[in-house]
Tab-separated table of C-alpha atoms and ligand atoms in Angstrom:
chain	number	residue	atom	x	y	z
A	1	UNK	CA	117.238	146.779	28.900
A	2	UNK	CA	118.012	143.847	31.448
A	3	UNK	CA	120.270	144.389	34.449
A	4	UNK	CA	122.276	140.833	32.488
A	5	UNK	CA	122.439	142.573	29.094
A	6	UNK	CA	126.435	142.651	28.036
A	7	UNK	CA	127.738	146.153	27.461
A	8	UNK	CA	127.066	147.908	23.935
A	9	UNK	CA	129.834	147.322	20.878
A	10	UNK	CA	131.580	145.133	22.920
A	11	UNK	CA	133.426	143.641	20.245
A	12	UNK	CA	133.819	146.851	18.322
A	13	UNK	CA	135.192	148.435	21.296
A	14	UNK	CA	137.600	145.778	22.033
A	15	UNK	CA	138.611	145.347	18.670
A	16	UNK	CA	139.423	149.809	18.659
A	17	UNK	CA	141.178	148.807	21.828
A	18	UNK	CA	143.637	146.132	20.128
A	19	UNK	CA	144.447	147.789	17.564
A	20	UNK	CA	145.023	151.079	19.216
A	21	UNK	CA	147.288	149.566	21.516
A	22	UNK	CA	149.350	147.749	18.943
A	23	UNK	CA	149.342	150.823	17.070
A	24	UNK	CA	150.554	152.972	20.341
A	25	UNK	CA	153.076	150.925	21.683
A	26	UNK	CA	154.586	149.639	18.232
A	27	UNK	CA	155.034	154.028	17.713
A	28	UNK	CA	156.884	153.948	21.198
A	29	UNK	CA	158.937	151.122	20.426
A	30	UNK	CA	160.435	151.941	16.842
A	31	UNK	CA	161.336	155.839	18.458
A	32	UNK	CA	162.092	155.117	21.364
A	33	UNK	CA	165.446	156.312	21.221
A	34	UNK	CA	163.764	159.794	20.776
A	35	UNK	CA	162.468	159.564	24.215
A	36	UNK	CA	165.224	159.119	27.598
A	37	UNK	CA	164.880	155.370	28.657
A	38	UNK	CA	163.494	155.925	31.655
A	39	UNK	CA	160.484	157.573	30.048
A	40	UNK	CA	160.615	154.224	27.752
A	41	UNK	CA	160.231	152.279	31.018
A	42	UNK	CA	157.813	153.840	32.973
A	43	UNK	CA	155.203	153.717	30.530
A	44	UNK	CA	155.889	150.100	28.993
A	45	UNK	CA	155.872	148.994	32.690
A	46	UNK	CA	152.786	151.485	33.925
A	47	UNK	CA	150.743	151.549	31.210
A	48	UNK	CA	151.236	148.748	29.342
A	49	UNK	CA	151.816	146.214	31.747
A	50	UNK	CA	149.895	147.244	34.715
A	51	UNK	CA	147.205	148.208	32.889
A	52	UNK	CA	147.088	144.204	31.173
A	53	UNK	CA	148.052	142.914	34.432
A	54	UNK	CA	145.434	144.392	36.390
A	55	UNK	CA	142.703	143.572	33.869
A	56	UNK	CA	143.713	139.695	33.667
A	57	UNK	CA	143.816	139.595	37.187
A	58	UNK	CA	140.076	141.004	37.017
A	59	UNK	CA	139.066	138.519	35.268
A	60	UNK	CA	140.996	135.401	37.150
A	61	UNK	CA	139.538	136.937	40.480
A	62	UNK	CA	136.172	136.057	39.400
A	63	UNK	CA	136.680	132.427	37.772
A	64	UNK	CA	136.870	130.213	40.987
A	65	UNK	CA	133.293	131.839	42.422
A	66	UNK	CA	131.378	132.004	39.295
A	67	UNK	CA	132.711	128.407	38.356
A	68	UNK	CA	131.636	127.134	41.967
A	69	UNK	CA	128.095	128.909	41.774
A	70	UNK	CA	127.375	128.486	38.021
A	71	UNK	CA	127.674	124.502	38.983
A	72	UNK	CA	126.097	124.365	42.218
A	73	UNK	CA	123.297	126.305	41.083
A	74	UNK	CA	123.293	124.382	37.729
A	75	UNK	CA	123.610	121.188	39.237
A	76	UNK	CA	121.500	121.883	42.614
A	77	UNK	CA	118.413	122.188	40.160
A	78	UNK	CA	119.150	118.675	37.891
A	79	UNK	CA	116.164	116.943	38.091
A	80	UNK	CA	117.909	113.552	38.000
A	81	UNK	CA	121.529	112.717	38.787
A	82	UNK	CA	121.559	110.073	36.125
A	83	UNK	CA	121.571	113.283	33.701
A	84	UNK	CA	124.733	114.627	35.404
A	85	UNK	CA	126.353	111.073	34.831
A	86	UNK	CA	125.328	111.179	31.109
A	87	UNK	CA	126.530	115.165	30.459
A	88	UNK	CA	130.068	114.678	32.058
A	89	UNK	CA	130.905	111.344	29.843
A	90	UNK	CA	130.062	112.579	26.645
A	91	UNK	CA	131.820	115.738	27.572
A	92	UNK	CA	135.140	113.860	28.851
A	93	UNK	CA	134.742	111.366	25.294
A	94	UNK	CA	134.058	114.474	23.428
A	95	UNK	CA	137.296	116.628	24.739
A	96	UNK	CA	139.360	113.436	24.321
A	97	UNK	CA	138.261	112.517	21.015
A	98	UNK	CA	138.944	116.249	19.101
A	99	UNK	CA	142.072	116.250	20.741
A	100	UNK	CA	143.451	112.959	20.042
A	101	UNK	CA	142.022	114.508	16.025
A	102	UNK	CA	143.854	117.863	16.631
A	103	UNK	CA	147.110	116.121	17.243
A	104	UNK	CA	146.846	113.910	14.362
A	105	UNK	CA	146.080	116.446	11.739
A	106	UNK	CA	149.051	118.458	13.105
A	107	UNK	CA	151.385	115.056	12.535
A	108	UNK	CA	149.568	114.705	8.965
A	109	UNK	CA	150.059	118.423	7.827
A	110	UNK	CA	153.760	118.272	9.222
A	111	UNK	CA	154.466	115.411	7.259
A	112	UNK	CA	152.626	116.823	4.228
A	113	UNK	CA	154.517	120.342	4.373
A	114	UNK	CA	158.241	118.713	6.094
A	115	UNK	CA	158.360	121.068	8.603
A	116	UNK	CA	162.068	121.206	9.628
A	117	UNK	CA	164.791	123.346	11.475
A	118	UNK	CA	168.271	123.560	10.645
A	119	UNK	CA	170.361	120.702	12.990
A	120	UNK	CA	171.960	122.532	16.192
A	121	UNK	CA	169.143	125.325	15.822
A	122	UNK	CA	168.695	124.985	19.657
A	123	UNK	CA	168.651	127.636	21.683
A	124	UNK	CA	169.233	127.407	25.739
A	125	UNK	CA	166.646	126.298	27.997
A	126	UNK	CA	166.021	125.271	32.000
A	127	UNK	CA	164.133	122.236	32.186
A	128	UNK	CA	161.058	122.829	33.834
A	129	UNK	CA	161.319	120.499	37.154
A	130	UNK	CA	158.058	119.201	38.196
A	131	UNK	CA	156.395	118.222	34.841
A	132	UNK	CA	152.983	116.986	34.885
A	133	UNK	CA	151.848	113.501	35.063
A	134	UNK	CA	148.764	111.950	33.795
A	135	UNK	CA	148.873	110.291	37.846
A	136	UNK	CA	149.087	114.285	38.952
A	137	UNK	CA	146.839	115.368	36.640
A	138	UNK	CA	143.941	112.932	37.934
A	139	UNK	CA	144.931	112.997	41.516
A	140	UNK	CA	144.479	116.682	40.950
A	141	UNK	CA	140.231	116.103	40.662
A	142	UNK	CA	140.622	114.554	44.465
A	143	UNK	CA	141.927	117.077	46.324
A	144	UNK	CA	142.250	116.636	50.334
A	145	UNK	CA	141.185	119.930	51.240
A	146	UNK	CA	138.323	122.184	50.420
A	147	UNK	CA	140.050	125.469	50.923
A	148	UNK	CA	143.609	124.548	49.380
A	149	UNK	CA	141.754	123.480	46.084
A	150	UNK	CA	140.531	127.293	46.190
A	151	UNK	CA	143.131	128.878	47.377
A	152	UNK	CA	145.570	127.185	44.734
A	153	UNK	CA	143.217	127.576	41.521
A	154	UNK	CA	143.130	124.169	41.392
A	155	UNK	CA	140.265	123.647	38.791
A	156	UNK	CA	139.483	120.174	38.651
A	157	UNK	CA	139.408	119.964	42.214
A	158	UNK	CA	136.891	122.644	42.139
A	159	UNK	CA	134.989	121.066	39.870
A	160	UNK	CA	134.426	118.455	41.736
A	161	UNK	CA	133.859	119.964	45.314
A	162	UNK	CA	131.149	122.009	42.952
A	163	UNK	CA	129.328	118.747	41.497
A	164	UNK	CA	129.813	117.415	45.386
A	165	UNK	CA	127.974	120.379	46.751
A	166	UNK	CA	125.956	120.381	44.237
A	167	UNK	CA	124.549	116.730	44.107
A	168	UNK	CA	123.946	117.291	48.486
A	169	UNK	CA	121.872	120.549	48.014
A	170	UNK	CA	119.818	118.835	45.392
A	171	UNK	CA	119.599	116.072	47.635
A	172	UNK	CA	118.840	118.051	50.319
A	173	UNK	CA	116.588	120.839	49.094
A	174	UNK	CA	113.416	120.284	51.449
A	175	UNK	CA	115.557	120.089	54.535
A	176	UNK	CA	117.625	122.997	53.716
A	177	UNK	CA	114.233	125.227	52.476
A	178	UNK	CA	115.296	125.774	49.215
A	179	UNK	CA	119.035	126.646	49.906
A	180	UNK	CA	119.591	126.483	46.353
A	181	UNK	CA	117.799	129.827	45.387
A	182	UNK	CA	120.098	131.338	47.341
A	183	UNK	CA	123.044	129.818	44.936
A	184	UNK	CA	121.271	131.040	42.057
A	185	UNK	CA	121.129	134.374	43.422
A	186	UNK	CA	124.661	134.366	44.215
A	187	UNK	CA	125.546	133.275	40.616
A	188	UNK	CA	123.572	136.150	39.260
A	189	UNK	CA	125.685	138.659	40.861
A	190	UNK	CA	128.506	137.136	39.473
A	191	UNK	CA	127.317	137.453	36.196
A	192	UNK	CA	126.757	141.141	36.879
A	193	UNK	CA	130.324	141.537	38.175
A	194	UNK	CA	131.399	139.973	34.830
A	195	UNK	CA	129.786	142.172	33.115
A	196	UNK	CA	130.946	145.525	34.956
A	197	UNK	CA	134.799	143.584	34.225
A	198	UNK	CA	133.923	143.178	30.271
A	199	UNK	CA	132.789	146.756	30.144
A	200	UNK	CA	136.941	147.758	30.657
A	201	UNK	CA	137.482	145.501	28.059
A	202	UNK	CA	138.483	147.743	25.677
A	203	UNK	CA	141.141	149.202	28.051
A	204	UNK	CA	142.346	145.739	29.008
A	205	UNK	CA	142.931	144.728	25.811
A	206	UNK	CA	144.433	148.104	24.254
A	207	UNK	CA	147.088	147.705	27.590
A	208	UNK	CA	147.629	143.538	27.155
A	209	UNK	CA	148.115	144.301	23.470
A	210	UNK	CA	150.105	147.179	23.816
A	211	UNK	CA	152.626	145.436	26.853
A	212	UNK	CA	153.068	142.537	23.764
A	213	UNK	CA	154.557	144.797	21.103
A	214	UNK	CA	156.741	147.056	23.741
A	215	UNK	CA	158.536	143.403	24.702
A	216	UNK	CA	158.961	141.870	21.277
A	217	UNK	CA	157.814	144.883	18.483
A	218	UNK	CA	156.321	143.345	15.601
A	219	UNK	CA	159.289	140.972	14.725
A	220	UNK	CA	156.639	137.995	16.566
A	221	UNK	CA	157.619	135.548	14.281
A	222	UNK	CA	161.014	134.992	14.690
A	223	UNK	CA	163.341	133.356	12.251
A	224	UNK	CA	160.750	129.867	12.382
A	225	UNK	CA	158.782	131.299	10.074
A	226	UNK	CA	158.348	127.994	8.225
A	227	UNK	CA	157.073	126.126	11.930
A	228	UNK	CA	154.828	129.590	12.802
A	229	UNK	CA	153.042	129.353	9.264
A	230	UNK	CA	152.293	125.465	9.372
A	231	UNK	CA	151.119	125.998	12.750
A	232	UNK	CA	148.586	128.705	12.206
A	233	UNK	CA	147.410	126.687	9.286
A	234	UNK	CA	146.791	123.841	10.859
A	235	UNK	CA	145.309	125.770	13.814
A	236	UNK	CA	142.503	127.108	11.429
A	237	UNK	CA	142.262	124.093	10.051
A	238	UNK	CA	141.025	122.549	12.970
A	239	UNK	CA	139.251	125.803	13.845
A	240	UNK	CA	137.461	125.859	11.022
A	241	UNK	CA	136.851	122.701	9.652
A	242	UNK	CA	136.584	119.895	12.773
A	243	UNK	CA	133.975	122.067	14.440
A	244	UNK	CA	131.990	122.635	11.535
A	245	UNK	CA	132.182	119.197	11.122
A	246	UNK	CA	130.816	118.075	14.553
A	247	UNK	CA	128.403	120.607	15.047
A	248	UNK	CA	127.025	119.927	12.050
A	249	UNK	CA	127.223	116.055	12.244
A	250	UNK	CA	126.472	115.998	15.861
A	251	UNK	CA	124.620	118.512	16.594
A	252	UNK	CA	122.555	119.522	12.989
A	253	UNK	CA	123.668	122.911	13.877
A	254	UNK	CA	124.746	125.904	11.634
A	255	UNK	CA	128.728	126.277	12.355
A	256	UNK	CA	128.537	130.143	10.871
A	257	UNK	CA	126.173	131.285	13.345
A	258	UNK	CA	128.307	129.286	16.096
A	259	UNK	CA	131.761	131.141	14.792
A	260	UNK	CA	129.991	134.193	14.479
A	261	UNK	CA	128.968	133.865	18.279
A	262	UNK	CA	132.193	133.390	19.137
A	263	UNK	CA	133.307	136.572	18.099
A	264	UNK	CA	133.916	138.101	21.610
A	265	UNK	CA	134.869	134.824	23.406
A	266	UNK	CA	137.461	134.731	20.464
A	267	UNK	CA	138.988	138.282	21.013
A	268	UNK	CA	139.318	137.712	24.974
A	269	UNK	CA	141.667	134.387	24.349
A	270	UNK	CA	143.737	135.784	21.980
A	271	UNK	CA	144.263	139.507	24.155
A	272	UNK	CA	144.479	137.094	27.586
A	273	UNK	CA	146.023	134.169	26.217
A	274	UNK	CA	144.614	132.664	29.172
A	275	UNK	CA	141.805	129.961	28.690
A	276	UNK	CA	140.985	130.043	32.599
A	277	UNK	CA	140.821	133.907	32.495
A	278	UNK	CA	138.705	133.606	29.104
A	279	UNK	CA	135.651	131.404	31.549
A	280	UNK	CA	133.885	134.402	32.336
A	281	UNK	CA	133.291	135.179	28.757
A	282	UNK	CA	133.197	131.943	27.508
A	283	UNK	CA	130.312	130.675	30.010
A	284	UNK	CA	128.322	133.821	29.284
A	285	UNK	CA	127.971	133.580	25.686
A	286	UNK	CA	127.712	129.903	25.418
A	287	UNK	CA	124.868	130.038	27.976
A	288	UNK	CA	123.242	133.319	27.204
A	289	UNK	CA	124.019	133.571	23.474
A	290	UNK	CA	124.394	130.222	22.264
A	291	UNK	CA	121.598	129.137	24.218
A	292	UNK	CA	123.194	125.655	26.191
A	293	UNK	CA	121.090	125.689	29.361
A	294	UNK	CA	123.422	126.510	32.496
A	295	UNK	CA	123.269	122.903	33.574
A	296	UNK	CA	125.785	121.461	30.743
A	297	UNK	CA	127.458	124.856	30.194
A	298	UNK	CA	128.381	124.749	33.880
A	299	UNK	CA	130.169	121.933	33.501
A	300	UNK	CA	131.257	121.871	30.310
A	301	UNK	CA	133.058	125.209	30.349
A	302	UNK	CA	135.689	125.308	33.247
A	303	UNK	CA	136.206	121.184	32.570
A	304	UNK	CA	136.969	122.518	28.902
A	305	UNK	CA	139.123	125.609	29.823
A	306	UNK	CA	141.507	123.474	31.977
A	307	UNK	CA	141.707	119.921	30.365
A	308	UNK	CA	140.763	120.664	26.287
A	309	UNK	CA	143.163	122.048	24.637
A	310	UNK	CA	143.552	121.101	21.197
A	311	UNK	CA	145.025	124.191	19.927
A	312	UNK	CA	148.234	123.328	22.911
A	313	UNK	CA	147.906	119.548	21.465
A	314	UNK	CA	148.250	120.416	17.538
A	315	UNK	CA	151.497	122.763	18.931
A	316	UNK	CA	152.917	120.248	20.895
A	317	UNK	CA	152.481	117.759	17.815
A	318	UNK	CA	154.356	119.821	15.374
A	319	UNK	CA	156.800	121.571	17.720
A	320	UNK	CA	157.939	117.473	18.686
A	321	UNK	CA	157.951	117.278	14.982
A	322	UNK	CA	159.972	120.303	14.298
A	323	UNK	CA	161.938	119.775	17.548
A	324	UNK	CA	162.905	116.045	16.568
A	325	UNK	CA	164.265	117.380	13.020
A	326	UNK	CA	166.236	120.164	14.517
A	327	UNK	CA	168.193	117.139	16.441
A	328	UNK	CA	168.229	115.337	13.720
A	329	UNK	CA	166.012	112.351	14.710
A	330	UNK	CA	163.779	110.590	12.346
A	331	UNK	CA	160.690	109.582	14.264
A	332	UNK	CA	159.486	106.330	13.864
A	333	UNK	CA	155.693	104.832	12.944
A	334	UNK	CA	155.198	103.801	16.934
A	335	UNK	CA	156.847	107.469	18.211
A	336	UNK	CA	154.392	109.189	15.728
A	337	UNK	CA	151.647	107.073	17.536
A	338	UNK	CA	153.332	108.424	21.270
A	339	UNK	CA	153.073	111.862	20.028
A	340	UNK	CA	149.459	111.461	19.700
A	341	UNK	CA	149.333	110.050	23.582
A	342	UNK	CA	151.776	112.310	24.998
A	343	UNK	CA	150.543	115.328	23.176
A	344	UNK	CA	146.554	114.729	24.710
A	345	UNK	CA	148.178	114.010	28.408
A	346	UNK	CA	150.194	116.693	27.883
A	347	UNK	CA	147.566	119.039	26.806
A	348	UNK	CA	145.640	118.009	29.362
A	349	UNK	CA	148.018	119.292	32.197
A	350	UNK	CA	149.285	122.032	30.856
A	351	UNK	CA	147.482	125.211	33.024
A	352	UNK	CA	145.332	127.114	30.959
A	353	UNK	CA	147.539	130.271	31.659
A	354	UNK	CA	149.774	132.054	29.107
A	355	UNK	CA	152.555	129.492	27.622
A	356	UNK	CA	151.542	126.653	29.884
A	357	UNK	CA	151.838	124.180	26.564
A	358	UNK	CA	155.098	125.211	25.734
A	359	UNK	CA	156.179	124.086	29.061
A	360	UNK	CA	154.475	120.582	29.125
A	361	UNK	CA	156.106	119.831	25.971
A	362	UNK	CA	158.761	118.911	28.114
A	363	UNK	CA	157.424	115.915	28.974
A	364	UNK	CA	156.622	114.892	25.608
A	365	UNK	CA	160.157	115.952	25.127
A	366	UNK	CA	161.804	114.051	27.548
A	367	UNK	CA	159.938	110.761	27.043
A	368	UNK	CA	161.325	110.675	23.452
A	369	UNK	CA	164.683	111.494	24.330
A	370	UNK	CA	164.795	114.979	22.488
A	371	UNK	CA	166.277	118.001	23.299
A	372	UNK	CA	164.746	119.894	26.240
A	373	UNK	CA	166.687	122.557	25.411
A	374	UNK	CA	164.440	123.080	22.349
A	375	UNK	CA	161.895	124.529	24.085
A	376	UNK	CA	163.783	127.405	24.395
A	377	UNK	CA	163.749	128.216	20.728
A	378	UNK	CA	159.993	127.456	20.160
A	379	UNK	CA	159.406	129.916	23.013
A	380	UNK	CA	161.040	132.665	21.181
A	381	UNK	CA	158.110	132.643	18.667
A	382	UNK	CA	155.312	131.539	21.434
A	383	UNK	CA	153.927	135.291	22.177
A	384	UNK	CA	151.431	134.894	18.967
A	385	UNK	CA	150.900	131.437	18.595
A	386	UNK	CA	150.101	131.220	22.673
A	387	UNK	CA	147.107	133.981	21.594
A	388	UNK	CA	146.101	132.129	18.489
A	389	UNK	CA	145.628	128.573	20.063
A	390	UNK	CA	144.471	130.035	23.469
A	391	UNK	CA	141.562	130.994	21.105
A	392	UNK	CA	140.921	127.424	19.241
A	393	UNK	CA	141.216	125.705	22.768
A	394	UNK	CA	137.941	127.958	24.074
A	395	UNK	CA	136.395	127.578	20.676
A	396	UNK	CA	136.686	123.856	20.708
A	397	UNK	CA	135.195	124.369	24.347
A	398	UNK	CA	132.368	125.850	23.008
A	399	UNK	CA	131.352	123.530	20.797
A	400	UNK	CA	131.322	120.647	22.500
A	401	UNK	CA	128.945	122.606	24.819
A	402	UNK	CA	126.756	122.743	22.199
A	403	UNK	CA	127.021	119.350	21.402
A	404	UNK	CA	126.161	117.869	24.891
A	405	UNK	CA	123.913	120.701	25.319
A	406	UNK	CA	121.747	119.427	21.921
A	407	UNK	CA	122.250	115.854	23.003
A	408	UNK	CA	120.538	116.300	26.264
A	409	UNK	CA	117.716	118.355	25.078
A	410	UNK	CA	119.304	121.298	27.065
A	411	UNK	CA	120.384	123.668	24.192
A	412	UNK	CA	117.871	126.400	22.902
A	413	UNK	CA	117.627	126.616	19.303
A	414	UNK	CA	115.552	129.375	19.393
A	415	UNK	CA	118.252	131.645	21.178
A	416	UNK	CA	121.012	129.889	19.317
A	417	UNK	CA	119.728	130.937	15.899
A	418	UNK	CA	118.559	134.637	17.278
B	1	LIG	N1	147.556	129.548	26.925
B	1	LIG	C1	146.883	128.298	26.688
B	1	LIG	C2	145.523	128.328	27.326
B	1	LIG	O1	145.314	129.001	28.317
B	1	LIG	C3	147.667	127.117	27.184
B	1	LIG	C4	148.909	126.954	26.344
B	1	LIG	O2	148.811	126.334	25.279
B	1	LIG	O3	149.950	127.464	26.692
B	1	LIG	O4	144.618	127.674	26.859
């Protein structure tokens, strides 16, 4: 057995853990009045949420130093820059193009199925202040200081102070005598330290799931029942069918084996809902089990977890949608068309942290003139729907991985069909 290998059952484990811990906590919250509150409280805060608090925070810890040595180490070894140039811009056309797709679909299917609210539906809601910008959003890549880009999780920043470091200690490998086996070294630990974090999976998960049902019980969809089901449609629509679709059109690869791959990078978006705390997982099993060579999946992986996010642009779509009929607003042919543009920027800023979407749909929102106060009642229903499209953003992810990765000769088929 390698020192790398992932631990055993993983994703029978985690799955016991999810459902044990909606099972637990959903018996705690229906009798609760048979226990004194207190009781209640202590172990919905010290269980539950601790225990998913702590493990999230596990995995977050790790994502800024395995992101920084996965792409130095990755990129350090490139044989020619020219091949970084070519990775990142069919990545970047990639991500823009499914998303621009997600957001459309989620327009078409809302128009197909009318999704609709009752007028003066709205709930109350504090405008988020500081929305992001598409001018934010880019400046964000440039940041003016090393350490603050760290120190705030800013990921595109990090990204690039990665590729930066990376390009010099290629460039520099002779003088530095071979620096950058020391990177790779480095990087390996993290992996390890990844993999001693997965192995409490199971305990995570059964404590995230658990802390969900103690706040809401299983009433998680609300009275919107009619905007929850068109969304998870559409969701798995996308899931299913647009990346079968380009990996097999792109990429002449089999989507089932890619889905069923996906398996444990699924189950860690949905428990997190957290595409930046889902980067440990996802950039092991796209490199080790999918077979992308660490150079794209470097790159491709934390650039995916913090700008692609179709699952956030396909909610964003029909929440405007549903949003705009609660206010009784008929959109127009051109505002249709700035859904699809606000809904990609939008996506693109929103944090890849739990309900992050819900909150940039303020500025789609605001630049139509609806309601902000919306927002409040789509985030009444967001618990489940955060978990389900947290799950399509890192799948999407994934795939284009695979994608670049076949594109650039740098995928393995051998270990992707194993
Ligand atoms: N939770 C999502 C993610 O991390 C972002 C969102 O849609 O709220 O990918």
């Amino acid at each position: 057995m390698s020192q790398l290998d992932p631990p055993k059952n993983l994703t029978k484990n985690v799955l016991l853990g999810m459902f044990a811990g909606v099972f637990s906590a959903f018996i705690f919250f229906y009798f609760q009045e048979l226990l004194p509150q207190t009781v209640f409280n202590g172990i919905e805060k010290y269980l539950f949420n601790l225990g998913g608090q702590i493990f999230k925070n596990l995995l977050l810890l790790i994502v800024v130093p395995l992101v920084f040595f996965s792409l130095v180490s990755g990129i350090s070894s490139l044989s020619n820059m020219v091949k970084l140039g070519s990775i990142a811009s069919k990545t970047i056309m990639l991500y823009l193009m499914t998303t621009a797709f997600a957001v459309i679909i989620a327009i078409f299917f809302g128009w197909v199925f009318n999704i609709s609210g009752y007028e003066g539906e709205v709930g109350s809601f504090n405008a988020p202040s500081g929305e992001t910008s598409l001018y934010d959003t880019v400046l964000r890549v440039f940041p003016n200081n090393i350490f603050g880009a760290f120190v705030e999780n800013n990921m595109l920043g990090i990204v690039f102070i990665s590729i930066l470091f990376g390009i010099a200690l290629n460039l520099t490998d002779d003088l530095t005598d071979k620096l950058s086996k020391n990177f790779e070294k480095l990087n390996i630990v993290f992996m390890k330290i990844v993999l001693i974090i997965m192995s409490f999976a199971p305990i995570g998960v059964f404590c995230l799931m658990g802390s969900y049902v103690m706040d809401h019980g299983l009433n998680i969809f609300g009275d919107l029942i009619q905007y929850v089901l068109i969304l998870i449609f559409v969701l798995f629509f996308h899931l299913i069918f647009t990346y079968s679709i380009i990996l097999k059109i792109f990429a002449n690869l089999n989507p089932i084996i890619f889905f069923k791959k996906m398996r444990n990078v699924a189950l860690f978006a949905f428990s997190t809902s957290s595409s930046a705390a889902t980067i440990p997982v996802t950039l092991k099993t796209v490199t080790d089990d999918l077979g992308v060579k660490k150079d794209v999946s470097s790159f491709v992986v934390p650039v995916g977890a913090t700008i692609n996010m179709d699952g956030t642009a396909i909610m964003q779509g029909l929440a405007t949608m549903f949003i705009a009929s609660t206010a009784g607003v008929d959109l127009s042919m051109i505002e249709y068309m700035q859904i699809v543009l606000l809904a990609m920027v939008a996506s693109i800023g929103a944090a890849a942290v739990p309900s992050a979407g819900t909150i940039t749909l303020a500025l789609i929102l605001s630049s139509l003139g609806l309601p902000l106060d919306a927002i409040g009642l789509i985030l009444a229903v967001d618990r489940i729907l955060d978990m389900i499209r947290t799950s399509v953003n890192v799948i999407g992810d994934s795939a284009i991985a695979c994608i670049v990765g076949n594109s650039e000769n740098l995928l393995n088929k051998e270990v992707f069909y194993k």
